[in-house]
PDB file of C-alpha atoms in Angstrom:
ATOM      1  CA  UNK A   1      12.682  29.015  16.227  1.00 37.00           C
ATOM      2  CA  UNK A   2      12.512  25.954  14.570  1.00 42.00           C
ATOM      3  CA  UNK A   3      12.973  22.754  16.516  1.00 46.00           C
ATOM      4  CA  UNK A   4      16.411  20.723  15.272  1.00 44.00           C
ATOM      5  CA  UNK A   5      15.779  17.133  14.135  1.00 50.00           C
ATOM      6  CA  UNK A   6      18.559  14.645  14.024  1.00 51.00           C
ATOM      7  CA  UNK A   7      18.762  13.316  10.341  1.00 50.00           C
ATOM      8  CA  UNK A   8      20.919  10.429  11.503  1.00 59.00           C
ATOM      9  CA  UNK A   9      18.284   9.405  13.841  1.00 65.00           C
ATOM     10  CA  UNK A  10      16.814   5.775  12.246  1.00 64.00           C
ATOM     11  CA  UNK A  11      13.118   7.189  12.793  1.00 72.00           C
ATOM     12  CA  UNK A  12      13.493  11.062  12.913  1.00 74.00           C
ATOM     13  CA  UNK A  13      10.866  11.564  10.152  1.00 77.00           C
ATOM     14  CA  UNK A  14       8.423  10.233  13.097  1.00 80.00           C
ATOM     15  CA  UNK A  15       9.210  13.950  14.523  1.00 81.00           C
ATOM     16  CA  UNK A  16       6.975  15.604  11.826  1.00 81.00           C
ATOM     17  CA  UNK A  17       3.521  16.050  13.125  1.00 86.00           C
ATOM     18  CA  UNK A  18       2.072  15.760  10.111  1.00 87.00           C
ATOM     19  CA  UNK A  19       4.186  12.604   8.864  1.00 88.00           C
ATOM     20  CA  UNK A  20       3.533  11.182  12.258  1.00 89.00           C
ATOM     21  CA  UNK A  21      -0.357  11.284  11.658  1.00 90.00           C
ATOM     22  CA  UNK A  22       0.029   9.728   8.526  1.00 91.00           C
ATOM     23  CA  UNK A  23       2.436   6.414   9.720  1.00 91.00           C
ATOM     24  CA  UNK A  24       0.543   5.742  12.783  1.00 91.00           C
ATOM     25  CA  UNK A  25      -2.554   5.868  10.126  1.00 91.00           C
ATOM     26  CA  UNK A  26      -0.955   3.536   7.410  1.00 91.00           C
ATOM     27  CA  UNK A  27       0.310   1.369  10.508  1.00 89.00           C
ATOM     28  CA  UNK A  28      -3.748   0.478  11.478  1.00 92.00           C
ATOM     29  CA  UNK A  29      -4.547   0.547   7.086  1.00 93.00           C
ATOM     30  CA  UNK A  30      -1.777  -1.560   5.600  1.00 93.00           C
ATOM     31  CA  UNK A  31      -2.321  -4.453   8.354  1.00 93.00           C
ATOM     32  CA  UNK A  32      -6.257  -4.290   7.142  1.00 94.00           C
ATOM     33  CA  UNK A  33      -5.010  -4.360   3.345  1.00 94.00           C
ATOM     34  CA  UNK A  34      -3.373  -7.496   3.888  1.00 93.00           C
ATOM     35  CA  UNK A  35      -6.242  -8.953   5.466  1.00 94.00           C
ATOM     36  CA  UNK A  36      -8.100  -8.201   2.401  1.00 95.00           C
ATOM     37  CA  UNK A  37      -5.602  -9.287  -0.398  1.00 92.00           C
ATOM     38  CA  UNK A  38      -4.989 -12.205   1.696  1.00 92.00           C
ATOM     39  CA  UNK A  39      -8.578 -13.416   1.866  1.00 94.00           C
ATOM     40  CA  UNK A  40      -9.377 -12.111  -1.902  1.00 93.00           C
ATOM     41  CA  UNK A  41      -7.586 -14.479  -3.477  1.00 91.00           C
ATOM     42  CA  UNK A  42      -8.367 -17.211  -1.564  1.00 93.00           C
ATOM     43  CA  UNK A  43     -12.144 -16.524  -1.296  1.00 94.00           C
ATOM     44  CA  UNK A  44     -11.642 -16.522  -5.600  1.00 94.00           C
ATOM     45  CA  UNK A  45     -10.021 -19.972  -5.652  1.00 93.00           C
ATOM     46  CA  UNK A  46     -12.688 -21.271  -3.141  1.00 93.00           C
ATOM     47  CA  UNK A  47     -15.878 -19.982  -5.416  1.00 94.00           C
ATOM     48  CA  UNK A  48     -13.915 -21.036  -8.571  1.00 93.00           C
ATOM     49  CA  UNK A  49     -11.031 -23.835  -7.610  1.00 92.00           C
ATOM     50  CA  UNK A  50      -9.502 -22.876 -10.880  1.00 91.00           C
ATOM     51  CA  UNK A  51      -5.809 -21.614 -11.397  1.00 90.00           C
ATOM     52  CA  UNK A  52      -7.225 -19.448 -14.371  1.00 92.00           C
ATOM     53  CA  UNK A  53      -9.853 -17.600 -12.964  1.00 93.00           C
ATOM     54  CA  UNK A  54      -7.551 -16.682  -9.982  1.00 92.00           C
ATOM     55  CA  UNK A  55      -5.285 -15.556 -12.209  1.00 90.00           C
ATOM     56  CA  UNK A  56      -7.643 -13.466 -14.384  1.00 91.00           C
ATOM     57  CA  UNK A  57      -9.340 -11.853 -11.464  1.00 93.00           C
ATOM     58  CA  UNK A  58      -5.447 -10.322 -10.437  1.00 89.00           C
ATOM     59  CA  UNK A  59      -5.024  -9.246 -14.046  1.00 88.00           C
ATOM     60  CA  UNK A  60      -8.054  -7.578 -13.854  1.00 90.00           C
ATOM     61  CA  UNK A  61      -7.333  -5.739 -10.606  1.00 88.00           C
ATOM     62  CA  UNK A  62      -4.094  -4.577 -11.946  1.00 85.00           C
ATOM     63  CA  UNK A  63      -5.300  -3.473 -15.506  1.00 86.00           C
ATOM     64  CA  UNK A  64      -6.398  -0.022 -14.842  1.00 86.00           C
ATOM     65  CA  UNK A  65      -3.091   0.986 -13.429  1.00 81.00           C
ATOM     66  CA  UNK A  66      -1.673  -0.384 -17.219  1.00 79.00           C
ATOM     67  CA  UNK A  67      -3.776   1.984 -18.924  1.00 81.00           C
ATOM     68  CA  UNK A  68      -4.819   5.122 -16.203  1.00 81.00           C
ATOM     69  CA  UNK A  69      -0.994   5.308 -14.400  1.00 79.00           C
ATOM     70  CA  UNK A  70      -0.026   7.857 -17.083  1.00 78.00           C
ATOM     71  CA  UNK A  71      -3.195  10.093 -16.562  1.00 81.00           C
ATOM     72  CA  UNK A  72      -3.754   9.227 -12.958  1.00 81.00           C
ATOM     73  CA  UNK A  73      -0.134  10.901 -12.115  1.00 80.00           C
ATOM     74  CA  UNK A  74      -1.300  14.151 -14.330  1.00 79.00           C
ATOM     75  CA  UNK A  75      -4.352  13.854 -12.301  1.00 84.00           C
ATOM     76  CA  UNK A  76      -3.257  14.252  -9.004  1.00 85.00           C
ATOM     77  CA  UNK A  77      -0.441  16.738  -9.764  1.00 81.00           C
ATOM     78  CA  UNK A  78      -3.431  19.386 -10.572  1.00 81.00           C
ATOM     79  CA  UNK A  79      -5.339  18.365  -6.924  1.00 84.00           C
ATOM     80  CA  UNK A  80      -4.779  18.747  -3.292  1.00 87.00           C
ATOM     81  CA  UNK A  81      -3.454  15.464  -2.354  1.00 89.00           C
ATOM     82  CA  UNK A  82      -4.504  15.457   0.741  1.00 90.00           C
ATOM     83  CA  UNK A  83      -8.413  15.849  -0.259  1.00 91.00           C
ATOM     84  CA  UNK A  84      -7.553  13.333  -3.031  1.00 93.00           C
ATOM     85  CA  UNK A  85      -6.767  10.507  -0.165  1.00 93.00           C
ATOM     86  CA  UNK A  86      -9.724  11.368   1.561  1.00 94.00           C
ATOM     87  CA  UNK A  87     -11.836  10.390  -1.362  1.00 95.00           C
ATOM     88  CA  UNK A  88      -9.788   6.968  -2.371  1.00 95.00           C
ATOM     89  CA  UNK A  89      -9.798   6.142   1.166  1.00 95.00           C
ATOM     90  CA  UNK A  90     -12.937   6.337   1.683  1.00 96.00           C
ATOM     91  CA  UNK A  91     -13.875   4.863  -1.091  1.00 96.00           C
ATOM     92  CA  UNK A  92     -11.509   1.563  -0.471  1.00 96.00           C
ATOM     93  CA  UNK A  93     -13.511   1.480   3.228  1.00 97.00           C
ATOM     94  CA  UNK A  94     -17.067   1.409   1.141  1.00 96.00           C
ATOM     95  CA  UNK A  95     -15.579  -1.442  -0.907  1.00 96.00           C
ATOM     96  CA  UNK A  96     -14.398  -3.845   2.437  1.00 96.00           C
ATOM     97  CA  UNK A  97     -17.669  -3.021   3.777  1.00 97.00           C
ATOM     98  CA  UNK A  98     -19.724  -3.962   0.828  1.00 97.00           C
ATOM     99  CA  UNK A  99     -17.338  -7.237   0.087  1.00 96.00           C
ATOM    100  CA  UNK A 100     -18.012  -8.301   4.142  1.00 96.00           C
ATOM    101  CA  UNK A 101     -21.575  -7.591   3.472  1.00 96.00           C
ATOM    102  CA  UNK A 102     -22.052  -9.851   0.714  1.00 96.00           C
ATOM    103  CA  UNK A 103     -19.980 -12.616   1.986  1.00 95.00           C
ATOM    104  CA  UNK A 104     -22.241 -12.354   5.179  1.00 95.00           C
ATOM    105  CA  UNK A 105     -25.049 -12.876   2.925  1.00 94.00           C
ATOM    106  CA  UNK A 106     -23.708 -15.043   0.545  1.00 92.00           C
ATOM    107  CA  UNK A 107     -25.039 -13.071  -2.243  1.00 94.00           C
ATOM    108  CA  UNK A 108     -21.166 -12.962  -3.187  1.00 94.00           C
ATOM    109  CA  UNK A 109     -20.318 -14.811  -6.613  1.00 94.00           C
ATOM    110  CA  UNK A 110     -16.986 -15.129  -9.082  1.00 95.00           C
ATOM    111  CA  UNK A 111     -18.471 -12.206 -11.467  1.00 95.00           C
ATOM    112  CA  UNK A 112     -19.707  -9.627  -8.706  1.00 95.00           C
ATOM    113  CA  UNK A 113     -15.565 -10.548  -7.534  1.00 95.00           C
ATOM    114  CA  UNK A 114     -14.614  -9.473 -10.863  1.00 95.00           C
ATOM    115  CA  UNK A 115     -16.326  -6.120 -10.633  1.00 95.00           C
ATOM    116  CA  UNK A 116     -15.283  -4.864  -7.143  1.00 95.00           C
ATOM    117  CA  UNK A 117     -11.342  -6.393  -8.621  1.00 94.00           C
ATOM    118  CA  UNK A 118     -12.252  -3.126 -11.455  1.00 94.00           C
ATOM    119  CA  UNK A 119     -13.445  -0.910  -9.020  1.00 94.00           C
ATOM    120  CA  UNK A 120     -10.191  -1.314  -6.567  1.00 94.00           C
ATOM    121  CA  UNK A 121      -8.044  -1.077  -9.108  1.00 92.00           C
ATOM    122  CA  UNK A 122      -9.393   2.058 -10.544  1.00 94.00           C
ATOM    123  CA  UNK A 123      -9.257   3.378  -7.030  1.00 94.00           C
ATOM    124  CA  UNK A 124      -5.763   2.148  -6.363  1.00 92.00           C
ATOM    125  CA  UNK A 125      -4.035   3.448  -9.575  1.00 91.00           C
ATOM    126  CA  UNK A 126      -5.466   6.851  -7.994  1.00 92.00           C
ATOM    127  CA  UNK A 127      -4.518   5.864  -4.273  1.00 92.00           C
ATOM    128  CA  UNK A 128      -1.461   4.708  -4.465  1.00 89.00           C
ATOM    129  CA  UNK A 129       0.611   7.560  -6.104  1.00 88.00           C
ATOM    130  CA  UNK A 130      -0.909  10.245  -4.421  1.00 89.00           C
ATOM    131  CA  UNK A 131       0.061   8.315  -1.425  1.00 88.00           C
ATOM    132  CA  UNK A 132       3.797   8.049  -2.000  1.00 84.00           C
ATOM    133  CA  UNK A 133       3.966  11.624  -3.412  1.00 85.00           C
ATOM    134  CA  UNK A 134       2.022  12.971  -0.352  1.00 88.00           C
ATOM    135  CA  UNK A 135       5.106  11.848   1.883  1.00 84.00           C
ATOM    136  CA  UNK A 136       7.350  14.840   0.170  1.00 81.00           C
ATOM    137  CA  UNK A 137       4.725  17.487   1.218  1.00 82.00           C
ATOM    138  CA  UNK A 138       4.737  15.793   5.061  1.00 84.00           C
ATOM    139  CA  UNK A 139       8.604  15.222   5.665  1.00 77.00           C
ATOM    140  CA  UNK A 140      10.409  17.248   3.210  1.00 72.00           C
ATOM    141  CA  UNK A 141      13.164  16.985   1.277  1.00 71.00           C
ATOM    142  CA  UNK A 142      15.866  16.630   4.544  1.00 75.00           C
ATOM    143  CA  UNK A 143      13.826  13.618   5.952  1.00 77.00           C
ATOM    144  CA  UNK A 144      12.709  12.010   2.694  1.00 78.00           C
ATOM    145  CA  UNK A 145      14.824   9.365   2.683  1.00 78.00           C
ATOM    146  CA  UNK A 146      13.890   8.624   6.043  1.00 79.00           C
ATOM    147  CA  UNK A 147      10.694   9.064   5.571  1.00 82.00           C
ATOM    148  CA  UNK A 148      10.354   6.428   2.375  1.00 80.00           C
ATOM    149  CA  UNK A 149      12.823   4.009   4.513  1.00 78.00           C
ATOM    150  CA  UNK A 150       9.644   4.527   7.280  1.00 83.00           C
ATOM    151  CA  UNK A 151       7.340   3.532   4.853  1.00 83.00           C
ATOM    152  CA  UNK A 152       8.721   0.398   3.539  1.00 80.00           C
ATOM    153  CA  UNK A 153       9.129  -1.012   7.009  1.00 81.00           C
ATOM    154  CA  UNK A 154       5.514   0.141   7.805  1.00 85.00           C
ATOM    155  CA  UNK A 155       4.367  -1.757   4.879  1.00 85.00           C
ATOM    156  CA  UNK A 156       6.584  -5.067   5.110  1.00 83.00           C
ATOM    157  CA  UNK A 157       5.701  -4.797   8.719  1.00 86.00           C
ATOM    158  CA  UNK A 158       2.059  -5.393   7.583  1.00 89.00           C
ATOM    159  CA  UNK A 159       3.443  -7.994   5.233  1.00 88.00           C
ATOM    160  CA  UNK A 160       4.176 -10.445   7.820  1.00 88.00           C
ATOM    161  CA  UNK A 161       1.463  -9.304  10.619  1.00 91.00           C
ATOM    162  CA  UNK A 162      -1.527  -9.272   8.172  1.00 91.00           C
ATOM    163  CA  UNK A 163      -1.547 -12.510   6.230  1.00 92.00           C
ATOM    164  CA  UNK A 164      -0.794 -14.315   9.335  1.00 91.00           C
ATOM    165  CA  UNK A 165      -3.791 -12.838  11.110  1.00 93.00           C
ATOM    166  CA  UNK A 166      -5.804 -13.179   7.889  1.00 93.00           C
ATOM    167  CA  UNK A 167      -4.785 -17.396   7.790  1.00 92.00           C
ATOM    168  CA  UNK A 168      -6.373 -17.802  11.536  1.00 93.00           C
ATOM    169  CA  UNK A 169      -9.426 -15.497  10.614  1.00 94.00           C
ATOM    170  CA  UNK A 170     -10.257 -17.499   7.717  1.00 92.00           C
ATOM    171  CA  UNK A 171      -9.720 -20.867   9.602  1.00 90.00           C
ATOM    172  CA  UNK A 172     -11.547 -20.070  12.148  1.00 92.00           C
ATOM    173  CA  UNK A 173     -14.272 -16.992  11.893  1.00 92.00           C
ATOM    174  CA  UNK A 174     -14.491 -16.449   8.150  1.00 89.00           C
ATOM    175  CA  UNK A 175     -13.893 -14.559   5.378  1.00 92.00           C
ATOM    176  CA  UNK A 176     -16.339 -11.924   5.785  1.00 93.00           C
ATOM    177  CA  UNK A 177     -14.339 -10.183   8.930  1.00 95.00           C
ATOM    178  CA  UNK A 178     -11.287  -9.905   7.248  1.00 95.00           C
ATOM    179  CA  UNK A 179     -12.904  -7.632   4.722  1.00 96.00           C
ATOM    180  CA  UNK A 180     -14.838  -5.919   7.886  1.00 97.00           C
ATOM    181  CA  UNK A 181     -11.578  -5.551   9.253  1.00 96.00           C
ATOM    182  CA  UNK A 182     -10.081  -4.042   6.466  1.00 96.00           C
ATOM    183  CA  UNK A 183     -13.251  -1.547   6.760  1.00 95.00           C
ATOM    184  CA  UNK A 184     -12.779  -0.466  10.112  1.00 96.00           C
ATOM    185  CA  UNK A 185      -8.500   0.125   9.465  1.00 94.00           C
ATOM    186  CA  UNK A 186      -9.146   2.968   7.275  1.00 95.00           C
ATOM    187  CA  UNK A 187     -10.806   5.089   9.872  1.00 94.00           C
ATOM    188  CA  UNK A 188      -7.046   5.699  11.283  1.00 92.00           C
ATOM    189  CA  UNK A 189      -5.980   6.657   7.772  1.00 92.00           C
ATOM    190  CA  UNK A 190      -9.011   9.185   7.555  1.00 94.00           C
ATOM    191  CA  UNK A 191      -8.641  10.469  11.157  1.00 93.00           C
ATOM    192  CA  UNK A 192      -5.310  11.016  10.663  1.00 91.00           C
ATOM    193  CA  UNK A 193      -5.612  12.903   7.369  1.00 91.00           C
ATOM    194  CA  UNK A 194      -8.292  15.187   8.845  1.00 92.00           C
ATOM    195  CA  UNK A 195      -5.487  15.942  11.939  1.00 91.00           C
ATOM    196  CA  UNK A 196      -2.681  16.690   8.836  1.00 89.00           C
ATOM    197  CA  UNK A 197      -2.419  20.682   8.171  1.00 84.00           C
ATOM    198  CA  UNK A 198      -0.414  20.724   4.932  1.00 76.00           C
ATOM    199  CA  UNK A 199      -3.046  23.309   2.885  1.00 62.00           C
ATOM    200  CA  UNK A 200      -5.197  22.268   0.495  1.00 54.00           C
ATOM    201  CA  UNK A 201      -3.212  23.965  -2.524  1.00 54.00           C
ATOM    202  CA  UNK A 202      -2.445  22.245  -5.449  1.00 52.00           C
ATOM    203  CA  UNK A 203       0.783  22.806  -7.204  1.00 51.00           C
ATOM    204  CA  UNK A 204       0.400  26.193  -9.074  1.00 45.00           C
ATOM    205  CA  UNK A 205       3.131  25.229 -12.264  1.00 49.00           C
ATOM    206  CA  UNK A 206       1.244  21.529 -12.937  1.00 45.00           C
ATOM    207  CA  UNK A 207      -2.278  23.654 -12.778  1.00 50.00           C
ATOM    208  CA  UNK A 208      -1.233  26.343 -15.714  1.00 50.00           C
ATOM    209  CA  UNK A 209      -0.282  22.971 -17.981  1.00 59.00           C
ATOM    210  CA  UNK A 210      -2.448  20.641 -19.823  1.00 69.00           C
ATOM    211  CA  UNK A 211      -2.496  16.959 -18.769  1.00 69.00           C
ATOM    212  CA  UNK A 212      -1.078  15.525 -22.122  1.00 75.00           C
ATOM    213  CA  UNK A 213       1.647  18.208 -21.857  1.00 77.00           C
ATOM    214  CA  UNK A 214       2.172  16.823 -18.061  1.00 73.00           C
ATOM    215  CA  UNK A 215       2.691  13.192 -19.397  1.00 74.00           C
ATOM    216  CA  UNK A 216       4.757  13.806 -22.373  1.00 80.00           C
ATOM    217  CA  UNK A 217       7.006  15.837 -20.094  1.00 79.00           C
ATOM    218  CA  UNK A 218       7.373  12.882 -17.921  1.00 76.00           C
ATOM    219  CA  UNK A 219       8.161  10.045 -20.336  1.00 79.00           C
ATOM    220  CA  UNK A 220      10.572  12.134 -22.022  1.00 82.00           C
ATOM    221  CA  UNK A 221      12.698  13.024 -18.499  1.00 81.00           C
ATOM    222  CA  UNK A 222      12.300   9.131 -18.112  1.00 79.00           C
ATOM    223  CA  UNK A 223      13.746   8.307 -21.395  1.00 80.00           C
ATOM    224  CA  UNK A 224      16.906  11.014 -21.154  1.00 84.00           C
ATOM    225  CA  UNK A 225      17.367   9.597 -16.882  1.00 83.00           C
ATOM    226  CA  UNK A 226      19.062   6.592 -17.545  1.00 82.00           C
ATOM    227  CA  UNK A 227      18.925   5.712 -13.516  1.00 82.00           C
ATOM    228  CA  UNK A 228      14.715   6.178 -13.933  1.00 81.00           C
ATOM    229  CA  UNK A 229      14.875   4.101 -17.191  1.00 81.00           C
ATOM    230  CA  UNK A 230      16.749   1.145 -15.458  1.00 82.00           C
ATOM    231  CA  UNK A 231      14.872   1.480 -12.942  1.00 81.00           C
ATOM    232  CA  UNK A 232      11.603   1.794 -14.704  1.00 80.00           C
ATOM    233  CA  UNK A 233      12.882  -1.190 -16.316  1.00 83.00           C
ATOM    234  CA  UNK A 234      13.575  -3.381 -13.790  1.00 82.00           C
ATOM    235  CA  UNK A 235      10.664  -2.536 -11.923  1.00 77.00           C
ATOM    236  CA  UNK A 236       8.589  -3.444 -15.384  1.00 78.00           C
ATOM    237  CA  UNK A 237      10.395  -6.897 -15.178  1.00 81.00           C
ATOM    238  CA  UNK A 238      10.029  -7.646 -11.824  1.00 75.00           C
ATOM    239  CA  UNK A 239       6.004  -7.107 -12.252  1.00 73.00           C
ATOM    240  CA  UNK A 240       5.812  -9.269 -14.705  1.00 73.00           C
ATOM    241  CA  UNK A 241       8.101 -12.125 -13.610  1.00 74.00           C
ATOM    242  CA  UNK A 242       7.340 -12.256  -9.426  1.00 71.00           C
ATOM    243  CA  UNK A 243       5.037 -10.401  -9.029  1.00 70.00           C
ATOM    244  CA  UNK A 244       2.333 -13.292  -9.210  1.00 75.00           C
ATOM    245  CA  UNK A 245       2.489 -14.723  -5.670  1.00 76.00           C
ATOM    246  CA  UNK A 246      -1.151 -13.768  -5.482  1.00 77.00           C
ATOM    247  CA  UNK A 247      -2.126 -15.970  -8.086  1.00 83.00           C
ATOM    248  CA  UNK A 248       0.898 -18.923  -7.105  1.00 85.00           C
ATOM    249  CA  UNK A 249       0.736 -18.886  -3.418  1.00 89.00           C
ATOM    250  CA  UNK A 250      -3.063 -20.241  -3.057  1.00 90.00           C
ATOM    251  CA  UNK A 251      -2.877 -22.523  -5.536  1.00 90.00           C
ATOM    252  CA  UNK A 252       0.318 -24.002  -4.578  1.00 88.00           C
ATOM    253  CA  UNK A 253      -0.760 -24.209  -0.579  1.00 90.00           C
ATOM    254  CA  UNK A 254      -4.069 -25.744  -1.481  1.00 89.00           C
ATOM    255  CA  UNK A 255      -2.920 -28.249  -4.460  1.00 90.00           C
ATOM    256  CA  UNK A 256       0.961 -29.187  -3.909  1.00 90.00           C
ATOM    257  CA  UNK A 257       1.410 -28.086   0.082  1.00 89.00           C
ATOM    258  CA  UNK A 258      -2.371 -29.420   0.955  1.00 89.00           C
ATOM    259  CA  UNK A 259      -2.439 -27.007   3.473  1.00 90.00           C
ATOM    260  CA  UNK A 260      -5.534 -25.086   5.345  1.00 89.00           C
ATOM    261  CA  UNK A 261      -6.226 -21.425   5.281  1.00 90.00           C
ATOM    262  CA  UNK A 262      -4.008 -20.977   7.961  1.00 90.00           C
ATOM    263  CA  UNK A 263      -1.383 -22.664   6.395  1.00 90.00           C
ATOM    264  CA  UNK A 264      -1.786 -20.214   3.319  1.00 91.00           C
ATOM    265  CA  UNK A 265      -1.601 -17.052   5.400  1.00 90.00           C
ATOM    266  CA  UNK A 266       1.699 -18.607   7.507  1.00 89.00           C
ATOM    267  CA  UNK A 267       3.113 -18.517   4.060  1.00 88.00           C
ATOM    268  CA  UNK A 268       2.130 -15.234   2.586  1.00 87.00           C
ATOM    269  CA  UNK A 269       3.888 -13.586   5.578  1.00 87.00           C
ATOM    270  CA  UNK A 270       6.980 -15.761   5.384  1.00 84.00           C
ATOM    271  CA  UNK A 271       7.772 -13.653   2.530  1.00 78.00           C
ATOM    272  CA  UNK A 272       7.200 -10.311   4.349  1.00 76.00           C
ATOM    273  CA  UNK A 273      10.098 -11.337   6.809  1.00 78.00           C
ATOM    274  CA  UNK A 274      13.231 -10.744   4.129  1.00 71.00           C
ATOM    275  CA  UNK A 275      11.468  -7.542   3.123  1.00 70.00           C
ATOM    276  CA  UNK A 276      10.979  -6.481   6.478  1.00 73.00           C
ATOM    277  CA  UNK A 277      14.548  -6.834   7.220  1.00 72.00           C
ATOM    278  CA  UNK A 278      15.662  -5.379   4.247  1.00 66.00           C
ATOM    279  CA  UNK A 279      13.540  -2.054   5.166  1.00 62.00           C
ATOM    280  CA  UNK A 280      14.830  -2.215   9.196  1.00 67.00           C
ATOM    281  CA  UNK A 281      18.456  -1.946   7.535  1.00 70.00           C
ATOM    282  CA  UNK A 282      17.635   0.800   5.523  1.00 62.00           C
ATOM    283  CA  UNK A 283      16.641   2.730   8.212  1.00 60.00           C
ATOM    284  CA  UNK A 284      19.210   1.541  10.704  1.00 63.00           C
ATOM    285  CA  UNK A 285      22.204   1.658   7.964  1.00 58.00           C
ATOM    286  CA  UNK A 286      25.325   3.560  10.247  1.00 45.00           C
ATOM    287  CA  UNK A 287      23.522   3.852  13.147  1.00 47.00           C
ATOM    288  CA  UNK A 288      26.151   2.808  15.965  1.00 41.00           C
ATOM    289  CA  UNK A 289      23.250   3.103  18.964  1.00 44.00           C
ATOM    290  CA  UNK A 290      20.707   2.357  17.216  1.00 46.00           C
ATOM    291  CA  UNK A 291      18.551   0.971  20.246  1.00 42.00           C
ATOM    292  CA  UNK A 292      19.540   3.658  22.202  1.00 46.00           C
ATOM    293  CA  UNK A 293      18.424   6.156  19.593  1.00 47.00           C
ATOM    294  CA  UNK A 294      14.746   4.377  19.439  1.00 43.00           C
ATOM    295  CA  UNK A 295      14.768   4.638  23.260  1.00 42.00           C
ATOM    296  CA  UNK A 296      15.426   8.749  23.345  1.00 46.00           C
ATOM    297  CA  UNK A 297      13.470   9.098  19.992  1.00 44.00           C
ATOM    298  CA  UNK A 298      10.105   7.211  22.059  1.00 41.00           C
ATOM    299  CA  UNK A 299      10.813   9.417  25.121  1.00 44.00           C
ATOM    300  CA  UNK A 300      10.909  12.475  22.931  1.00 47.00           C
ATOM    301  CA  UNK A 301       7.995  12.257  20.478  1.00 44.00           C
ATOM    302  CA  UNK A 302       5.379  10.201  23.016  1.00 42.00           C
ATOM    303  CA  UNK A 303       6.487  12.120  26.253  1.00 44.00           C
TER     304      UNK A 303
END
């Protein structure tokens, strides 16, 4: 008999096994992430101390997800997402590892930067929607909404933690253990996806269709869903307008705030702290005991 789960219960996606595995996993990850992306684009403005090489080294992160977000989505609809992960994962460990290696040995230069800023966004535009799809096959359509809610505090949680920590690393150890750090995080993510039991099937009606076909099918539901295409739209705007606090934020705490690296990573996370509480109302939204609900929830899944 199947075990009832309170849907108005702020964290009852947490009740999942399988989901549970994969939070506690992105918890660790996501705080490393922000250690990286933090110290990335202040390790570029250090080696280069110019606005437009900063800002051509993000482009260049984010330009495979332009042109591969299409096919990557196609992709991973004919694979087993889970064993998908494993290899991005893994992969994004082996690229921390190799960036704390070279800093260590100061082999590390602007155009070796802009080749690992290729390689993790090739791996990203993989990672990241096999990611957010993989939460539908590990809470289900009851706790989805949950489930995403979960997420987003997870990763504005890591929004404020992470740059913080990053700023007093770089102040005072270096940049070459925030990368290291970032290394070691992903060895929660992978233990926890080896613990996940989900099957290793791929979906059986994507696998009988060809990829093109896939794509085609996709823009055209987009283009007939108004809600996707205004929000497809605003999400396209967004990107292009705000987006840019990676490139901004050094520059403006090194040049106009003449602060230290701490100073920079202080304000990185000040803008995790709206986000954050925008995600703890989503999933707290009508709940009259909410506290309460945390307390029995704790005492129920970590007896």
């Amino acid at each position: 008999m199947a075990a009832y789960i309170d849907v108005n219960n702020p964290f009852a996606a947490l009740k999942s096994k399988n989901f549970r595995y994969f939070w506690i996993g992105q918890c660790i990850s996501l705080i490393g992430i922000w250690l990286q992306n933090t110290a990335l684009s202040w390790l570029v403005l250090t080696l280069t101390k110019s606005a437009f090489l900063v800002g051509l080294f993000n482009a260049l992160q984010f330009t495979p997800q332009l042109f591969l977000s299409l096919f990557a989505g196609a992709i991973i609809d004919h694979f087993p997402k889970k064993k998908l992960l494993i290899i991005t994962q893994s992969l994004l460990m082996i690229v921390a590892f190799l960036l704390s290696f070279l800093i260590w040995t100061k082999v590390i230069n602007y155009p070796i930067l802009l080749v690992f800023a290729l390689a993790l966004g090739i791996i990203n535009t993989f990672d990241m929607p096999a990611r957010q799809s993989f939460v539908i096959e590990l809470a289900g359509q009851e706790l989805l909404i949950n489930a995403v809610a979960l997420n987003s505090l997870n990763f504005n949680l890591a929004r404020v933690i992470g740059p913080a920590i990053a700023g007093i690393l770089l102040k005072n150890v270096g940049m070459g253990v925030c990368f290291f750090l970032n290394g070691l995080s992903f060895i929660a993510v992978l233990i926890g996806l080896f613990l996940i039991d989900v099957g290793l099937k791929p979906l059986s009606e994507t696998k009988s269709r060809g990829m093109l076909k896939d794509i085609l099918e996709g823009l055209k539901y987009t283009k007939n869903n108004r809600v996707i295409l205004q929000t497809m739209i605003l999400i396209l705007i967004m990107n292009v307008f705000i987006m840019n606090f990676n490139v901004l934020i050094p520059l403006y705490t090194k040049y106009i705030l003449h602060k230290d690296e701490a100073g920079y990573g202080f304000l990185l996370s000040s803008m995790g702290i709206g986000a954050l509480s925008g995600a703890l109302f989503c999933c707290l939204y009508k709940q009259k005991t909410c506290f309460k609900k945390i307390v029995f929830f704790i005492s129920d899944v970590f007896p």
